[in-house]
Amino acid sequence: MIKSRVDETVTAERAVVDVYVHPAINSLDPMIKDLLESLTPIRFKDCQNLFERRPGEVVLSLSGDERVAEELWKRQVRHFHAMPRRVERGASGDSSKVVFTASRQLKPLLRNRTLRHAAFSNVPVLQDPDGEVLAYFDRRPVWVETRKNGCVGQMASIPLPDLRPGEQPLDYLNGSNFIQLLPLLQFLVKETEEIGWRRAPLRACFTLDDPNLRLPSYGFLNYRELIEQAQKHHFHVALATIPFDVSSTHSNTVRLMKRNSQCVSLLIHGNNHTRAELGWSRPRERSLAILSQSLSRIEWLEKTTALQVDRVMVPPHNALSDKIAPLMLALGFEGAAVAMTALRDWNPEMVNRPTFGLRMAEMTSDGFPVLGRIELSAACEGNAVISATLGAPIIFGGHHECAAGGLDLLSDCAATVNSLGDVQWCSLETILRSNYLSRQENCRLWIQPYSCRLELRVPEGVSSMMIVGPHGADLQKAGAFRLIRKSDVVAGRRTVLVHANTPFDVVPGEAVELISSNLGTIDHRHIKMVRPSAWALVRRFLSEARDRGRPFLPVARAAHKR
């Protein structure tokens, strides 16, 4: 049983399982070590002498010695045996296939799934006639589980990654490169599932950049057809509209959006949509002016149309500097959505974070969440599966050109996501407000937030809650949270400030909100606006004319017919 292997001396914040590394921890890449200790409730310990290990303990064997594998069985320890033989990457552009079997030892979302993978050469083949193959790499068994006398052991022939300068675990745990890390991560998750954090339900959303509401369509997108497809194939799409474009709207388009808010929502896409306008380093006052103007324009749209726009920023051209994140948070933005590789490119200092891009959201030091976006393409399955495996929301990003050949691309990607299990398709606001991990222990509920604003219902049997940060994080820098109870709102009582690592009382069954004290501390109406440059006006006019004209080009028409 897991409980017999849990260290009872740790703080109440989280229990951990000791995992003994043979021959030593320094055999494990430091960033890989930190990643695994962050994503799972484990603690690595040195283990030079296997004879000290007791039955039921957990061992990570990195020696590759077959005699060690035999000794692990003799000691009756639960173990993962990784081979040390190096593999070489294939030529750029080459791809292989990973085939997961129907084994009940795999998570349901992995079973019977074939995913494309970066190519390797010199991949060793596992020879274990007593084991059950969990995965093949180009038809070669590379991940096997064996059970003997009530003990379980797994073996992987593809070694754990040894990170090169500038690399992160994200480079080895994504939709096209995962087989070196995924088996060990899944083993550790399974070994700690009784004490691990409970994840949020699987959530997903399509996001499409640039469309505005001036007409019933934008480029290749016809809004009525899009909504009909979303209803038919059970998905949600969020349109990231440019604040510069909200000066005029089409009444039928507005009514269509209002009537179908369950499958379509609106986001904020920059301000003037100039080149990387949220990526460059600017004086604080200039950044505040840009962001405040975007909110003022969006607020005008809401007042004149009665539409609701999520306070979630999709930065133009995937360019976002983390220096601007505190300003967005202070102005009331609840989060942003951007491709993680692009976020890293614009913020090179993030390369030192072991968990970068591998959590439910990337949190800045002051508590602003950045959701990761996946490129909307026919090759989306790998990224969707890895995101779901990590418990992260599946958020696709694209433009109107994604509909150049019709809406089948969205329907096919939605079918892929829906095959992963019970999926909640919803707006990014809904995703952010449900973006947390939880763990109940007796009458207390522990919350690990990956957002600046959460909505939840207190489970039955829970009388107190406590907010804790991810492993190694300091939530004190993110400030306190305002606790809003529905009963307090009805009675007109003031909200209560609660702090990280400090328990507070709650009522079972009651709906509560937790809102970061850093959210909405600046009123955008008090910020002086700036006039957009003539070039910004011309650029946006030309860009929209190009987008709206593309479906009428001969080449585009031919592609649409196909």
XYZ file of C-alpha atoms in Angstrom:
562
model
C 0.000 0.000 0.000
C 1.106 3.573 -0.719
C 0.501 4.693 2.845
C 3.250 2.429 4.125
C 5.717 4.223 1.872
C 4.683 7.787 2.661
C 6.949 9.934 4.802
C 4.728 10.964 7.739
C 7.145 13.659 8.943
C 6.538 16.121 6.134
C 4.354 19.175 6.592
C 0.627 18.979 6.149
C 0.981 20.852 2.856
C 1.838 17.651 1.021
C 2.863 14.103 1.768
C 5.616 12.615 -0.369
C 6.868 9.222 -1.456
C 10.607 8.581 -1.235
C 12.079 7.350 -4.528
C 15.561 5.881 -4.198
C 17.863 6.560 -7.149
C 20.489 3.940 -7.930
C 23.419 4.361 -8.207
C 23.034 8.073 -7.224
C 20.905 11.148 -7.764
C 23.660 12.805 -9.767
C 22.937 10.231 -12.482
C 19.744 12.204 -13.093
C 19.798 15.498 -14.975
C 19.178 18.252 -12.344
C 16.328 19.868 -14.252
C 14.665 16.502 -14.844
C 14.969 15.800 -11.115
C 13.373 19.135 -10.203
C 10.628 18.639 -12.764
C 9.588 15.205 -11.508
C 9.654 16.328 -7.871
C 7.446 19.278 -8.847
C 4.890 17.397 -10.918
C 4.495 14.453 -8.539
C 4.548 14.143 -4.720
C 7.937 12.412 -4.565
C 11.367 13.059 -3.089
C 14.465 11.551 -4.670
C 17.097 10.018 -2.405
C 20.490 8.490 -3.092
C 20.722 4.712 -3.098
C 24.174 3.260 -3.659
C 23.467 0.006 -1.867
C 20.388 -1.877 -3.039
C 20.686 -4.297 -0.119
C 19.366 -1.541 2.153
C 16.057 -1.381 0.346
C 12.955 -2.985 1.842
C 9.998 -4.625 0.088
C 7.417 -2.132 -1.154
C 9.818 0.803 -1.496
C 10.243 2.599 -4.829
C 13.530 2.582 -6.735
C 14.606 4.374 -9.901
C 17.436 2.376 -11.448
C 19.689 4.261 -13.862
C 22.609 1.829 -14.046
C 21.292 -0.230 -16.957
C 22.965 -3.271 -15.440
C 20.898 -6.440 -15.911
C 22.205 -7.788 -12.602
C 20.729 -4.723 -10.901
C 17.365 -5.465 -12.505
C 17.525 -8.995 -11.074
C 18.386 -7.652 -7.624
C 15.431 -5.278 -7.731
C 13.106 -8.248 -8.079
C 14.866 -10.082 -5.273
C 14.427 -7.086 -2.953
C 10.716 -6.921 -3.982
C 10.872 -3.192 -4.532
C 8.629 -1.383 -6.961
C 10.936 -0.012 -9.587
C 11.528 1.728 -12.879
C 14.621 0.500 -14.718
C 15.942 2.921 -17.356
C 18.603 1.918 -19.873
C 21.626 4.234 -20.113
C 22.451 3.614 -23.775
C 22.267 6.854 -25.703
C 20.080 7.300 -28.760
C 20.808 9.680 -31.591
C 18.284 12.094 -32.980
C 17.292 11.589 -36.585
C 17.651 14.216 -39.271
C 15.487 17.292 -38.960
C 12.064 16.619 -40.416
C 12.290 12.854 -39.970
C 9.552 11.280 -37.872
C 8.782 7.973 -36.244
C 5.724 6.528 -34.535
C 4.980 5.611 -30.955
C 2.219 3.033 -30.580
C 0.625 2.640 -27.156
C -0.967 -0.730 -26.510
C -4.360 -1.563 -25.032
C -2.803 -2.341 -21.649
C -4.963 -1.559 -18.620
C -1.794 -0.288 -16.962
C -1.888 2.766 -19.238
C -4.111 5.778 -18.734
C -7.251 5.432 -20.879
C -6.312 8.468 -22.966
C -3.088 6.704 -24.072
C -4.486 3.270 -24.878
C -4.497 2.141 -28.510
C -3.156 5.496 -29.638
C -0.518 6.050 -32.324
C 1.405 9.326 -32.172
C 4.060 10.769 -34.427
C 7.406 11.342 -32.745
C 10.804 12.798 -33.515
C 13.053 10.183 -35.059
C 15.798 8.367 -33.123
C 18.458 5.974 -34.315
C 20.055 3.095 -32.393
C 16.943 2.488 -30.310
C 17.542 -0.679 -28.257
C 14.857 -3.359 -28.099
C 13.612 -4.665 -24.767
C 13.732 -8.415 -24.289
C 11.377 -9.368 -21.471
C 9.145 -12.349 -22.278
C 7.341 -12.055 -18.928
C 6.438 -8.398 -19.341
C 3.503 -6.622 -20.878
C 4.472 -4.169 -23.586
C 3.079 -0.675 -22.959
C 4.557 1.110 -25.975
C 6.396 0.466 -29.232
C 8.744 2.824 -31.033
C 8.729 2.055 -34.746
C 7.454 -1.453 -33.953
C 10.162 -2.044 -31.329
C 9.020 -2.595 -27.722
C 10.507 0.233 -25.654
C 8.316 0.346 -22.536
C 7.384 -2.800 -20.615
C 5.721 -3.562 -17.289
C 6.263 -6.801 -15.398
C 4.493 -8.080 -12.281
C 5.958 -10.771 -10.033
C 4.750 -11.896 -6.625
C 2.647 -8.779 -6.122
C 5.505 -6.455 -7.085
C 5.593 -4.244 -10.185
C 8.542 -3.138 -12.269
C 8.767 -1.119 -15.460
C 11.602 -0.911 -17.928
C 12.283 1.591 -20.711
C 14.931 1.125 -23.371
C 15.022 4.769 -24.461
C 17.070 6.632 -21.822
C 16.058 9.694 -19.879
C 17.161 12.933 -21.554
C 20.419 14.629 -20.726
C 19.584 18.268 -21.362
C 21.845 20.337 -23.532
C 22.612 24.017 -22.736
C 19.486 26.097 -23.292
C 17.131 23.101 -23.266
C 14.289 22.480 -20.844
C 12.156 19.452 -19.984
C 9.494 21.041 -22.212
C 11.697 20.131 -25.174
C 11.303 16.464 -24.199
C 7.679 16.463 -23.098
C 5.632 17.853 -25.968
C 3.496 16.549 -28.785
C 6.399 15.507 -31.005
C 9.035 14.460 -28.456
C 7.925 12.659 -25.292
C 9.011 9.024 -25.143
C 12.143 9.707 -23.060
C 10.206 11.291 -20.176
C 6.601 10.161 -20.363
C 7.078 6.538 -19.181
C 8.872 7.533 -15.959
C 6.427 10.366 -15.281
C 3.467 8.017 -15.701
C 5.105 5.448 -13.411
C 5.577 8.054 -10.674
C 2.038 9.400 -11.088
C 0.648 5.904 -10.667
C 2.816 5.209 -7.620
C 1.563 8.363 -5.904
C -2.040 8.538 -7.076
C -3.418 7.948 -3.559
C -1.729 11.080 -2.214
C -1.511 13.157 -5.381
C -3.446 16.276 -6.249
C -6.853 16.033 -7.875
C -6.833 17.678 -11.280
C -9.479 19.869 -12.839
C -11.718 18.216 -15.438
C -10.345 18.022 -18.969
C -11.156 21.359 -20.622
C -10.672 22.610 -24.166
C -11.240 25.620 -26.417
C -10.431 26.809 -29.952
C -9.117 30.367 -30.229
C -9.054 32.221 -33.539
C -7.173 35.504 -33.827
C -8.281 38.736 -35.561
C -12.012 38.264 -36.414
C -14.190 41.322 -35.751
C -17.948 41.845 -35.774
C -18.262 44.369 -38.614
C -19.846 41.769 -40.922
C -21.348 38.257 -40.674
C -17.986 36.820 -41.701
C -14.275 37.463 -41.520
C -12.028 36.090 -44.234
C -12.769 32.381 -44.611
C -14.888 32.354 -41.437
C -18.643 32.522 -41.719
C -19.900 32.969 -38.176
C -23.227 31.199 -38.660
C -21.525 28.173 -40.216
C -18.909 28.191 -37.460
C -21.555 28.157 -34.728
C -23.541 25.425 -36.461
C -20.402 23.308 -36.703
C -19.592 23.938 -33.031
C -23.062 22.814 -31.998
C -22.946 19.743 -34.214
C -19.479 18.579 -33.177
C -19.569 19.774 -29.560
C -16.791 22.356 -29.309
C -16.319 25.955 -28.161
C -14.520 28.651 -30.108
C -13.259 31.972 -28.740
C -12.729 34.831 -31.176
C -9.796 37.054 -30.215
C -10.964 40.409 -31.538
C -8.764 43.461 -31.941
C -9.946 46.433 -29.809
C -9.091 48.796 -32.670
C -11.846 47.084 -34.720
C -14.796 47.531 -32.335
C -15.928 50.946 -33.569
C -18.604 49.333 -35.750
C -20.592 46.102 -35.494
C -23.151 44.232 -37.560
C -26.471 43.865 -35.728
C -27.160 40.328 -37.001
C -23.666 39.216 -36.020
C -24.109 40.638 -32.526
C -27.450 38.849 -32.098
C -25.885 35.603 -33.332
C -23.093 35.873 -30.760
C -25.535 36.606 -27.944
C -27.798 33.665 -28.744
C -24.915 31.196 -28.900
C -22.675 32.144 -25.985
C -22.476 28.482 -24.964
C -20.313 27.706 -28.004
C -18.725 31.051 -28.935
C -17.054 33.733 -26.825
C -14.836 36.792 -27.287
C -11.271 37.544 -26.192
C -8.991 40.593 -26.428
C -6.312 40.561 -29.120
C -3.802 43.281 -28.300
C -4.898 46.865 -28.905
C -3.942 48.226 -32.321
C -2.404 44.925 -33.440
C 0.913 46.522 -34.299
C 3.928 44.288 -34.605
C 4.583 42.508 -31.277
C 2.982 45.381 -29.370
C 3.014 43.413 -26.084
C 6.448 41.886 -26.576
C 8.731 44.889 -26.667
C 10.062 46.471 -23.498
C 8.452 49.880 -23.033
C 8.212 52.447 -20.227
C 5.543 51.528 -17.684
C 3.358 54.507 -18.586
C 3.357 53.585 -22.273
C 2.428 49.959 -21.568
C -0.342 51.061 -19.210
C -1.700 53.384 -21.882
C -1.789 50.621 -24.517
C -3.523 48.133 -22.220
C -5.945 50.704 -20.819
C -6.955 51.799 -24.299
C -7.703 48.191 -25.239
C -9.968 47.864 -22.186
C -11.721 51.163 -22.891
C -12.478 50.093 -26.432
C -13.725 46.684 -25.289
C -15.845 48.321 -22.596
C -17.430 50.515 -25.267
C -18.211 47.389 -27.320
C -19.886 45.775 -24.327
C -21.976 48.855 -23.538
C -23.179 49.325 -27.112
C -23.919 45.653 -27.838
C -24.526 44.026 -24.425
C -21.961 41.391 -25.393
C -19.484 40.070 -22.834
C -15.775 39.930 -23.622
C -13.525 37.766 -21.470
C -10.722 39.713 -19.809
C -8.170 37.370 -21.331
C -5.400 38.694 -23.574
C -4.191 36.914 -26.705
C -1.004 38.820 -27.612
C -0.595 39.639 -31.308
C 2.053 37.528 -33.022
C 2.454 35.389 -29.877
C 4.683 38.109 -28.413
C 4.349 38.634 -24.664
C 6.903 40.045 -22.258
C 6.530 38.949 -18.651
C 7.375 42.548 -17.712
C 3.897 43.538 -18.870
C 2.134 40.776 -16.913
C 1.929 42.735 -13.606
C 0.278 45.623 -15.448
C -2.304 43.362 -17.083
C -3.104 41.827 -13.716
C -3.435 45.223 -12.059
C -5.749 46.427 -14.833
C -8.069 43.455 -14.405
C -6.946 40.992 -17.074
C -7.492 37.492 -15.671
C -4.906 35.828 -17.874
C -3.292 35.488 -21.272
C -2.961 32.710 -23.834
C 0.166 32.225 -25.920
C 2.298 29.435 -27.363
C 4.788 28.367 -24.687
C 7.750 28.250 -27.083
C 6.970 31.826 -28.153
C 6.682 32.921 -24.510
C 10.131 31.465 -23.913
C 11.563 33.158 -27.003
C 10.397 36.562 -25.764
C 11.550 35.867 -22.194
C 14.896 34.017 -22.361
C 15.259 34.015 -18.575
C 12.414 31.500 -18.391
C 14.728 28.824 -19.763
C 15.925 28.234 -16.182
C 12.496 27.015 -15.001
C 12.316 23.190 -14.959
C 8.506 23.117 -15.094
C 8.162 25.796 -17.750
C 5.225 25.035 -20.032
C 4.336 21.801 -18.237
C 1.781 23.003 -15.687
C -1.868 24.047 -15.979
C -0.611 27.591 -16.602
C 2.671 29.457 -16.405
C 2.398 31.707 -13.350
C 4.347 34.958 -13.074
C 5.784 35.964 -9.705
C 2.808 38.201 -8.917
C 0.269 35.503 -9.778
C -0.705 36.264 -13.395
C -1.561 33.072 -15.356
C -0.446 32.433 -18.933
C -2.209 29.540 -20.663
C -0.359 27.568 -23.315
C -1.739 27.470 -26.864
C -1.322 24.646 -29.382
C -1.136 25.331 -33.097
C -4.410 24.405 -34.759
C -3.410 21.889 -37.417
C -4.166 18.391 -38.653
C -1.190 17.179 -36.596
C -2.730 18.274 -33.290
C -3.150 14.859 -31.659
C 0.254 14.595 -29.994
C 0.054 17.988 -28.319
C -3.526 17.384 -27.230
C -2.629 14.037 -25.664
C 0.409 15.400 -23.809
C -1.567 18.403 -22.522
C -4.294 16.092 -21.249
C -1.714 13.790 -19.676
C -0.266 16.749 -17.778
C -3.727 17.924 -16.696
C -3.412 21.160 -18.654
C -6.290 22.696 -20.629
C -6.178 22.018 -24.370
C -6.236 25.385 -26.121
C -5.806 25.578 -29.877
C -4.725 28.757 -31.624
C -5.216 29.712 -35.259
C -6.523 32.298 -37.731
C -9.309 32.508 -40.268
C -7.114 30.630 -42.777
C -7.832 27.484 -40.758
C -11.224 27.505 -42.460
C -9.819 27.935 -45.982
C -10.790 24.358 -46.820
C -13.990 24.421 -44.787
C -14.497 23.747 -41.085
C -13.459 20.094 -41.116
C -10.136 20.939 -39.471
C -11.916 22.193 -36.350
C -14.329 19.263 -36.346
C -11.513 16.730 -36.737
C -9.447 18.304 -33.948
C -12.535 18.401 -31.737
C -13.128 14.694 -32.405
C -9.522 13.971 -31.392
C -9.935 15.890 -28.132
C -13.311 14.309 -27.407
C -11.723 10.860 -27.804
C -9.551 11.591 -24.750
C -12.450 11.287 -22.324
C -15.097 13.507 -20.783
C -14.157 16.966 -22.083
C -15.647 20.298 -21.052
C -15.531 22.714 -23.990
C -15.797 26.242 -22.620
C -14.506 29.812 -22.747
C -11.031 30.766 -21.548
C -12.627 32.673 -18.678
C -14.299 29.464 -17.506
C -11.040 27.571 -17.931
C -9.098 30.095 -15.874
C -11.666 30.208 -13.081
C -11.487 26.418 -12.745
C -7.707 26.224 -13.093
C -6.548 24.711 -9.816
C -5.495 21.469 -8.176
C -7.125 20.238 -4.989
C -6.580 17.642 -2.302
C -8.906 16.836 0.572
C -7.569 15.586 3.861
C -10.159 14.991 6.570
C -12.094 18.254 6.892
C -9.583 20.420 5.037
C -9.343 21.174 1.319
C -5.973 22.213 -0.061
C -6.047 24.436 -3.142
C -3.116 24.952 -5.509
C -4.128 27.859 -7.802
C -3.027 28.314 -11.402
C -5.097 31.429 -11.888
C -5.728 34.790 -10.238
C -9.460 34.189 -9.885
C -11.125 30.903 -8.955
C -14.719 29.780 -8.594
C -15.541 26.568 -6.746
C -18.100 24.859 -4.574
C -16.919 23.619 -1.190
C -17.189 19.797 -1.095
C -19.332 18.149 1.521
C -17.397 17.335 4.676
C -14.993 20.260 4.231
C -14.982 22.976 6.892
C -11.650 24.686 6.165
C -9.458 25.474 3.184
C -5.852 26.442 2.629
C -4.117 27.903 -0.427
C -0.663 26.493 -1.163
C 1.774 27.144 -3.973
C 3.287 24.674 -6.411
C 6.354 22.832 -5.176
C 9.160 25.356 -4.798
C 6.898 28.392 -5.431
C 6.411 31.348 -3.118
C 2.771 32.417 -3.140
C 3.505 35.261 -0.757
C 4.832 37.247 -3.741
C 1.436 36.819 -5.392
C -0.260 38.555 -2.478
C -3.392 37.520 -0.637
C -6.736 36.363 -1.997
C -10.140 37.887 -1.390
C -12.573 35.230 -0.267
C -16.099 35.908 -1.520
C -18.897 33.730 -0.195
C -22.301 33.835 -1.816
C -23.873 34.273 1.622
C -21.638 37.292 2.289
C -22.719 38.931 -0.972
C -26.407 38.403 -0.170
C -25.981 39.754 3.359
C -23.900 42.724 2.209
C -20.881 41.712 4.295
C -17.342 42.684 3.325
C -15.039 40.177 1.686
C -12.302 38.536 3.727
C -8.599 38.479 2.889
C -6.996 35.047 3.149
C -3.288 34.317 2.862
C -1.312 31.419 1.478
C -0.472 28.637 3.924
C -3.057 29.934 6.398
C -6.286 27.940 6.909
C -9.663 29.663 6.732
C -13.184 28.466 7.511
C -15.723 27.610 4.820
C -19.229 26.134 4.707
C -19.768 22.757 2.994
C -21.737 23.057 -0.241
C -21.268 26.813 -0.505
C -20.103 28.533 -3.714
C -17.005 30.661 -3.140
C -14.631 32.803 -5.163
C -10.936 33.395 -4.541
C -9.657 36.571 -6.187
C -6.034 37.693 -6.087
C -5.537 40.958 -4.235
C -3.305 42.004 -7.155
C -6.181 41.749 -9.653
C -7.838 45.002 -10.723
C -5.908 47.425 -8.517
C -5.665 50.046 -11.299
C -8.701 51.646 -12.957
C -8.009 51.892 -16.683
C -10.366 54.879 -16.911
C -7.832 56.977 -15.020
C -5.007 56.248 -17.450
C -4.300 58.808 -20.164
C -4.882 57.349 -23.614
C -2.513 57.649 -26.553
C -3.324 58.352 -30.155
C -2.467 55.471 -32.484
C 0.125 56.364 -35.095
C -0.929 56.912 -38.692
C 1.027 53.802 -39.605
C -0.940 51.709 -37.084
C -4.216 52.882 -38.672
C -3.020 52.162 -42.194
C -1.510 48.833 -41.228
C -4.714 47.582 -39.620
C -6.826 48.770 -42.563
C -4.584 46.963 -45.044
C -4.452 43.796 -42.916
C -8.220 43.553 -42.670
C -8.652 44.250 -46.380
C -6.175 41.453 -47.114
C -7.969 39.001 -44.798
C -11.417 39.781 -46.181
C -10.196 39.608 -49.760
C -8.353 36.303 -49.560
C -11.405 34.042 -50.102
C -11.950 35.759 -53.460
C -8.472 35.035 -54.811
C -8.418 32.237 -57.419
C -5.956 30.090 -55.488
C -7.949 30.437 -52.255
C -11.222 29.592 -54.036
C -9.688 26.433 -55.464
C -8.423 25.374 -52.028
C -11.834 26.061 -50.508
C -13.537 23.835 -53.081
C -11.162 20.976 -52.332
